[in-house]
């Protein structure tokens, strides 16, 4: 008796059937519905195909659910404000409190007299001011054999540019930007959190203390720390530097002075503030920084008259896991930025800070309340261009 081997496409053979699982499933559904062309396949075959398809569907559903849970392919939160500012008033941006405020530098006659009065006893002010007791690049070679008149009156000089200021006891430059001890949060390891803290510190230094940045040059080191995949951020910052305007202001991120007008005197900028971190969305860490920088300045054309400009910044950055977000490994994204500036023109839109000097005539533009730019207890209230009580 002769025997025959079933063809490779027969269900009893180990090969691949000529009718696909999807086709068999459709035929089974038609048969169950009473349609024509019901398969002659044994019911076990139909059950096998149906179970196999159901397993595939469940596996696909699980994969899709995992993608949602872990944020795969989610974009890092873009910082895309609809405007950098609206004149001298603070600007709310993107619902995250991205604000800026400028405070005119003119103290007025009464404030200048007060400064002279307290010159002999600066502790009358510094002992009662927030940060007054905290201990939390350009050269001058002027040497005098006797104290200058300004020094005798308690006004800042090129040799003592922080005289009469609570910043006198603050830390010098980057020494004042200390990072907290890192720990794992938000699905990020301790090492990744420490990386976010160190890079945020580098960003603050490059944006607010680097001599090239202060001279108004392109802050390339700071830009290199930012994620090019954050939607629109780098392009906007680059354009704000190249072509500043009312809505594109590099001062939102960088401290810059017009080298034809002023220069930082000495090699010290005073710094005070703090840094913290917390878990962001799953697979990210957010770093919060709040620092005040005090810049002593002289006119670019010479002279020994010293002015001070005070910039307080609140900056939140994020480091995202590129396995869960559209992000570049090791690069920072800007979540929010706020600032206010004491002693700068409220009118300028050229991307530079413009301080007033004691001998300058009074600026009639300020209309807002008086503000102490050294106050670190509270963030200054909203309002129009205000007047600093001291510099």
Short mmCIF file of N, CA and C in Angstrom, two decimals, residues 291-387:
data_model
loop_
_atom_site.label_atom_id
_atom_site.label_comp_id
_atom_site.label_asym_id
_atom_site.label_seq_id
_atom_site.Cartn_x
_atom_site.Cartn_y
_atom_site.Cartn_z
N UNK A 291 19.60 82.87 42.15
CA UNK A 291 20.85 83.55 42.49
C UNK A 291 20.78 85.04 42.17
N UNK A 292 21.48 85.81 42.99
CA UNK A 292 21.64 87.24 42.74
C UNK A 292 23.11 87.52 42.43
N UNK A 293 23.33 88.28 41.37
CA UNK A 293 24.68 88.65 40.93
C UNK A 293 24.82 90.17 41.03
N UNK A 294 25.92 90.63 41.60
CA UNK A 294 26.17 92.07 41.75
C UNK A 294 27.41 92.43 40.93
N UNK A 295 27.21 93.32 39.95
CA UNK A 295 28.28 93.69 39.02
C UNK A 295 28.75 95.11 39.30
N UNK A 296 30.04 95.31 39.64
CA UNK A 296 30.58 96.66 39.77
C UNK A 296 31.06 97.15 38.41
N UNK A 297 30.76 98.38 38.05
CA UNK A 297 31.00 98.87 36.70
C UNK A 297 31.62 100.25 36.69
N UNK A 298 32.43 100.48 35.68
CA UNK A 298 32.95 101.82 35.39
C UNK A 298 32.68 102.12 33.93
N UNK A 299 32.74 103.41 33.60
CA UNK A 299 32.52 103.79 32.21
C UNK A 299 33.68 103.30 31.34
N UNK A 300 33.35 102.89 30.12
CA UNK A 300 34.37 102.36 29.22
C UNK A 300 35.40 103.43 28.85
N UNK A 301 34.98 104.69 28.85
CA UNK A 301 35.88 105.75 28.46
C UNK A 301 36.85 106.18 29.54
N UNK A 302 36.75 105.60 30.73
CA UNK A 302 37.65 105.96 31.82
C UNK A 302 36.91 106.63 32.96
N UNK A 303 37.64 107.03 33.96
CA UNK A 303 37.05 107.63 35.14
C UNK A 303 37.01 106.63 36.28
N UNK A 304 36.83 107.16 37.49
CA UNK A 304 36.83 106.29 38.66
C UNK A 304 35.47 106.19 39.33
N UNK A 305 34.44 106.69 38.69
CA UNK A 305 33.09 106.59 39.26
C UNK A 305 32.57 105.17 39.05
N UNK A 306 32.07 104.56 40.11
CA UNK A 306 31.64 103.16 40.08
C UNK A 306 30.13 103.08 40.28
N UNK A 307 29.49 102.27 39.45
CA UNK A 307 28.07 101.95 39.60
C UNK A 307 27.95 100.45 39.82
N UNK A 308 26.82 100.03 40.36
CA UNK A 308 26.58 98.60 40.55
C UNK A 308 25.22 98.23 39.94
N UNK A 309 25.19 97.14 39.21
CA UNK A 309 23.95 96.58 38.69
C UNK A 309 23.72 95.23 39.35
N UNK A 310 22.50 95.01 39.79
CA UNK A 310 22.15 93.79 40.53
C UNK A 310 21.14 93.00 39.71
N UNK A 311 21.46 91.74 39.44
CA UNK A 311 20.59 90.88 38.65
C UNK A 311 20.22 89.66 39.49
N UNK A 312 18.94 89.46 39.68
CA UNK A 312 18.48 88.24 40.35
C UNK A 312 17.81 87.34 39.32
N UNK A 313 18.19 86.07 39.32
CA UNK A 313 17.65 85.12 38.36
C UNK A 313 17.08 83.89 39.06
N UNK A 314 15.92 83.46 38.58
CA UNK A 314 15.38 82.16 38.93
C UNK A 314 15.35 81.33 37.65
N UNK A 315 16.02 80.21 37.69
CA UNK A 315 16.15 79.36 36.51
C UNK A 315 15.82 77.93 36.87
N UNK A 316 14.99 77.29 36.06
CA UNK A 316 14.70 75.87 36.22
C UNK A 316 15.12 75.14 34.96
N UNK A 317 15.98 74.16 35.13
CA UNK A 317 16.43 73.34 34.01
C UNK A 317 15.97 71.90 34.23
N UNK A 318 16.03 71.10 33.18
CA UNK A 318 15.66 69.69 33.28
C UNK A 318 16.65 68.85 32.50
N UNK A 319 16.93 67.67 33.03
CA UNK A 319 17.71 66.67 32.31
C UNK A 319 16.78 65.49 32.07
N UNK A 320 16.58 65.14 30.79
CA UNK A 320 15.63 64.10 30.41
C UNK A 320 16.36 62.83 30.00
N UNK A 321 15.72 61.70 30.29
CA UNK A 321 16.21 60.40 29.85
C UNK A 321 15.87 60.24 28.37
N UNK A 322 16.86 60.16 27.48
CA UNK A 322 16.57 60.06 26.05
C UNK A 322 15.87 58.76 25.67
N UNK A 323 15.84 57.77 26.58
CA UNK A 323 15.10 56.54 26.30
C UNK A 323 13.60 56.76 26.44
N UNK A 324 13.20 57.82 27.10
CA UNK A 324 11.78 58.08 27.34
C UNK A 324 11.30 59.38 26.71
N UNK A 325 12.25 60.26 26.37
CA UNK A 325 11.88 61.55 25.80
C UNK A 325 12.72 61.80 24.54
N UNK A 326 12.23 62.72 23.73
CA UNK A 326 13.03 63.20 22.61
C UNK A 326 14.02 64.20 23.18
N UNK A 327 15.20 63.76 23.50
CA UNK A 327 16.19 64.58 24.18
C UNK A 327 17.58 64.06 23.87
N UNK A 328 18.56 64.93 24.05
CA UNK A 328 19.96 64.57 23.85
C UNK A 328 20.58 64.23 25.19
N UNK A 329 21.22 63.09 25.25
CA UNK A 329 21.81 62.66 26.52
C UNK A 329 22.83 63.69 27.03
N UNK A 330 22.66 64.07 28.30
CA UNK A 330 23.61 64.98 28.93
C UNK A 330 23.39 66.44 28.64
N UNK A 331 22.35 66.80 27.87
CA UNK A 331 22.09 68.21 27.56
C UNK A 331 20.90 68.71 28.38
N UNK A 332 20.94 69.99 28.75
CA UNK A 332 19.89 70.59 29.57
C UNK A 332 18.78 71.19 28.71
N UNK A 333 17.56 71.12 29.23
CA UNK A 333 16.44 71.85 28.65
C UNK A 333 16.05 72.96 29.62
N UNK A 334 15.63 74.10 29.09
CA UNK A 334 15.19 75.21 29.92
C UNK A 334 13.69 75.07 30.16
N UNK A 335 13.31 74.91 31.41
CA UNK A 335 11.89 74.79 31.78
C UNK A 335 11.28 76.16 32.03
N UNK A 336 11.99 77.02 32.77
CA UNK A 336 11.49 78.36 33.03
C UNK A 336 12.65 79.27 33.40
N UNK A 337 12.43 80.58 33.21
CA UNK A 337 13.44 81.58 33.57
C UNK A 337 12.72 82.85 33.99
N UNK A 338 13.13 83.41 35.13
CA UNK A 338 12.60 84.67 35.62
C UNK A 338 13.77 85.55 36.02
N UNK A 339 13.57 86.85 35.96
CA UNK A 339 14.62 87.74 36.42
C UNK A 339 14.06 89.11 36.75
N UNK A 340 14.76 89.83 37.59
CA UNK A 340 14.59 91.28 37.65
C UNK A 340 15.96 91.90 37.86
N UNK A 341 16.09 93.12 37.37
CA UNK A 341 17.38 93.79 37.34
C UNK A 341 17.29 95.12 38.06
N UNK A 342 18.23 95.39 38.94
CA UNK A 342 18.32 96.67 39.61
C UNK A 342 19.42 97.50 39.01
N UNK A 343 19.08 98.71 38.63
CA UNK A 343 19.99 99.69 38.03
C UNK A 343 20.30 99.36 36.58
N UNK A 344 19.31 99.51 35.75
CA UNK A 344 19.48 99.46 34.30
C UNK A 344 18.35 100.27 33.67
N UNK A 345 18.60 100.74 32.48
CA UNK A 345 17.59 101.53 31.78
C UNK A 345 16.36 100.69 31.47
N UNK A 346 15.20 101.28 31.66
CA UNK A 346 13.95 100.60 31.32
C UNK A 346 13.60 100.74 29.85
N UNK A 347 14.31 101.59 29.14
CA UNK A 347 13.93 101.92 27.76
C UNK A 347 14.66 101.10 26.72
N UNK A 348 15.85 100.63 27.03
CA UNK A 348 16.69 100.01 26.01
C UNK A 348 16.18 98.63 25.62
N UNK A 349 16.29 98.33 24.32
CA UNK A 349 15.91 97.03 23.78
C UNK A 349 17.05 96.44 22.96
N UNK A 350 18.30 96.79 23.29
CA UNK A 350 19.41 96.37 22.45
C UNK A 350 20.14 95.14 22.96
N UNK A 351 19.60 94.49 23.98
CA UNK A 351 20.21 93.27 24.49
C UNK A 351 21.34 93.48 25.48
N UNK A 352 21.50 94.73 25.99
CA UNK A 352 22.55 95.04 26.97
C UNK A 352 21.92 95.68 28.20
N UNK A 353 22.60 95.51 29.34
CA UNK A 353 22.24 96.21 30.56
C UNK A 353 22.91 97.58 30.54
N UNK A 354 22.15 98.62 30.92
CA UNK A 354 22.66 99.99 30.88
C UNK A 354 22.53 100.63 32.26
N UNK A 355 23.57 100.56 33.09
CA UNK A 355 23.48 101.11 34.44
C UNK A 355 23.53 102.63 34.47
N UNK A 356 22.99 103.19 35.54
CA UNK A 356 23.12 104.62 35.81
C UNK A 356 24.25 104.82 36.82
N UNK A 357 24.97 105.92 36.67
CA UNK A 357 26.05 106.26 37.59
C UNK A 357 25.57 107.37 38.52
N UNK A 358 26.18 107.49 39.70
CA UNK A 358 25.72 108.50 40.66
C UNK A 358 25.63 109.91 40.09
N UNK A 359 26.51 110.26 39.16
CA UNK A 359 26.49 111.63 38.62
C UNK A 359 25.50 111.80 37.47
N UNK A 360 24.85 110.73 37.04
CA UNK A 360 23.88 110.85 35.95
C UNK A 360 22.65 111.62 36.40
N UNK A 361 22.03 112.29 35.46
CA UNK A 361 20.80 113.02 35.79
C UNK A 361 19.68 112.02 36.06
N UNK A 362 18.67 112.49 36.76
CA UNK A 362 17.56 111.62 37.15
C UNK A 362 16.80 111.13 35.92
N UNK A 363 16.45 109.84 35.94
CA UNK A 363 15.66 109.24 34.86
C UNK A 363 14.19 109.34 35.23
N UNK A 364 13.39 110.06 34.45
CA UNK A 364 11.99 110.25 34.83
C UNK A 364 11.09 109.06 34.48
N UNK A 365 11.64 108.01 33.86
CA UNK A 365 10.78 106.93 33.37
C UNK A 365 10.18 106.02 34.44
N UNK A 366 10.86 105.74 35.58
CA UNK A 366 10.27 104.80 36.53
C UNK A 366 8.91 105.25 37.04
N UNK A 367 7.98 104.31 37.06
CA UNK A 367 6.62 104.61 37.54
C UNK A 367 6.17 103.62 38.60
N UNK A 368 6.90 102.54 38.78
CA UNK A 368 6.51 101.52 39.73
C UNK A 368 7.00 101.82 41.13
N UNK A 369 6.78 100.89 42.07
CA UNK A 369 7.17 101.10 43.46
C UNK A 369 8.68 101.02 43.64
N UNK A 370 9.15 101.52 44.77
CA UNK A 370 10.56 101.39 45.10
C UNK A 370 10.86 99.95 45.49
N UNK A 371 12.02 99.47 45.07
CA UNK A 371 12.39 98.08 45.28
C UNK A 371 13.83 98.00 45.76
N UNK A 372 14.08 97.15 46.74
CA UNK A 372 15.44 96.87 47.19
C UNK A 372 15.95 95.66 46.40
N UNK A 373 16.87 95.84 45.48
CA UNK A 373 17.32 94.73 44.65
C UNK A 373 18.12 93.67 45.40
N UNK A 374 18.54 93.99 46.64
CA UNK A 374 19.28 93.02 47.44
C UNK A 374 18.36 92.13 48.27
N UNK A 375 17.09 92.42 48.29
CA UNK A 375 16.14 91.66 49.10
C UNK A 375 15.96 90.27 48.49
N UNK A 376 16.35 89.24 49.23
CA UNK A 376 16.18 87.87 48.77
C UNK A 376 15.12 87.11 49.57
N UNK A 377 14.41 87.81 50.41
CA UNK A 377 13.37 87.15 51.18
C UNK A 377 12.16 86.81 50.31
N UNK A 378 11.79 87.74 49.44
CA UNK A 378 10.62 87.54 48.59
C UNK A 378 10.95 87.96 47.17
N UNK A 379 10.25 87.31 46.23
CA UNK A 379 10.35 87.74 44.84
C UNK A 379 9.59 89.04 44.70
N UNK A 380 10.12 89.99 43.96
CA UNK A 380 9.53 91.31 43.89
C UNK A 380 8.15 91.27 43.23
N UNK A 381 7.22 92.09 43.69
CA UNK A 381 5.85 92.09 43.14
C UNK A 381 5.81 92.61 41.72
N UNK A 382 4.73 92.21 41.01
CA UNK A 382 4.55 92.70 39.65
C UNK A 382 4.37 94.21 39.66
N UNK A 383 4.69 94.85 38.56
CA UNK A 383 4.50 96.29 38.46
C UNK A 383 5.26 96.86 37.29
N UNK A 384 5.10 98.14 37.10
CA UNK A 384 5.79 98.83 36.01
C UNK A 384 7.25 99.04 36.40
N UNK A 385 7.96 99.72 35.54
CA UNK A 385 9.38 99.98 35.77
C UNK A 385 9.54 100.73 37.10
N UNK A 386 10.22 100.10 38.04
CA UNK A 386 10.33 100.67 39.37
C UNK A 386 11.63 101.40 39.59
N UNK A 387 11.86 101.80 40.84
CA UNK A 387 13.07 102.54 41.21
C UNK A 387 13.77 101.80 42.32
#
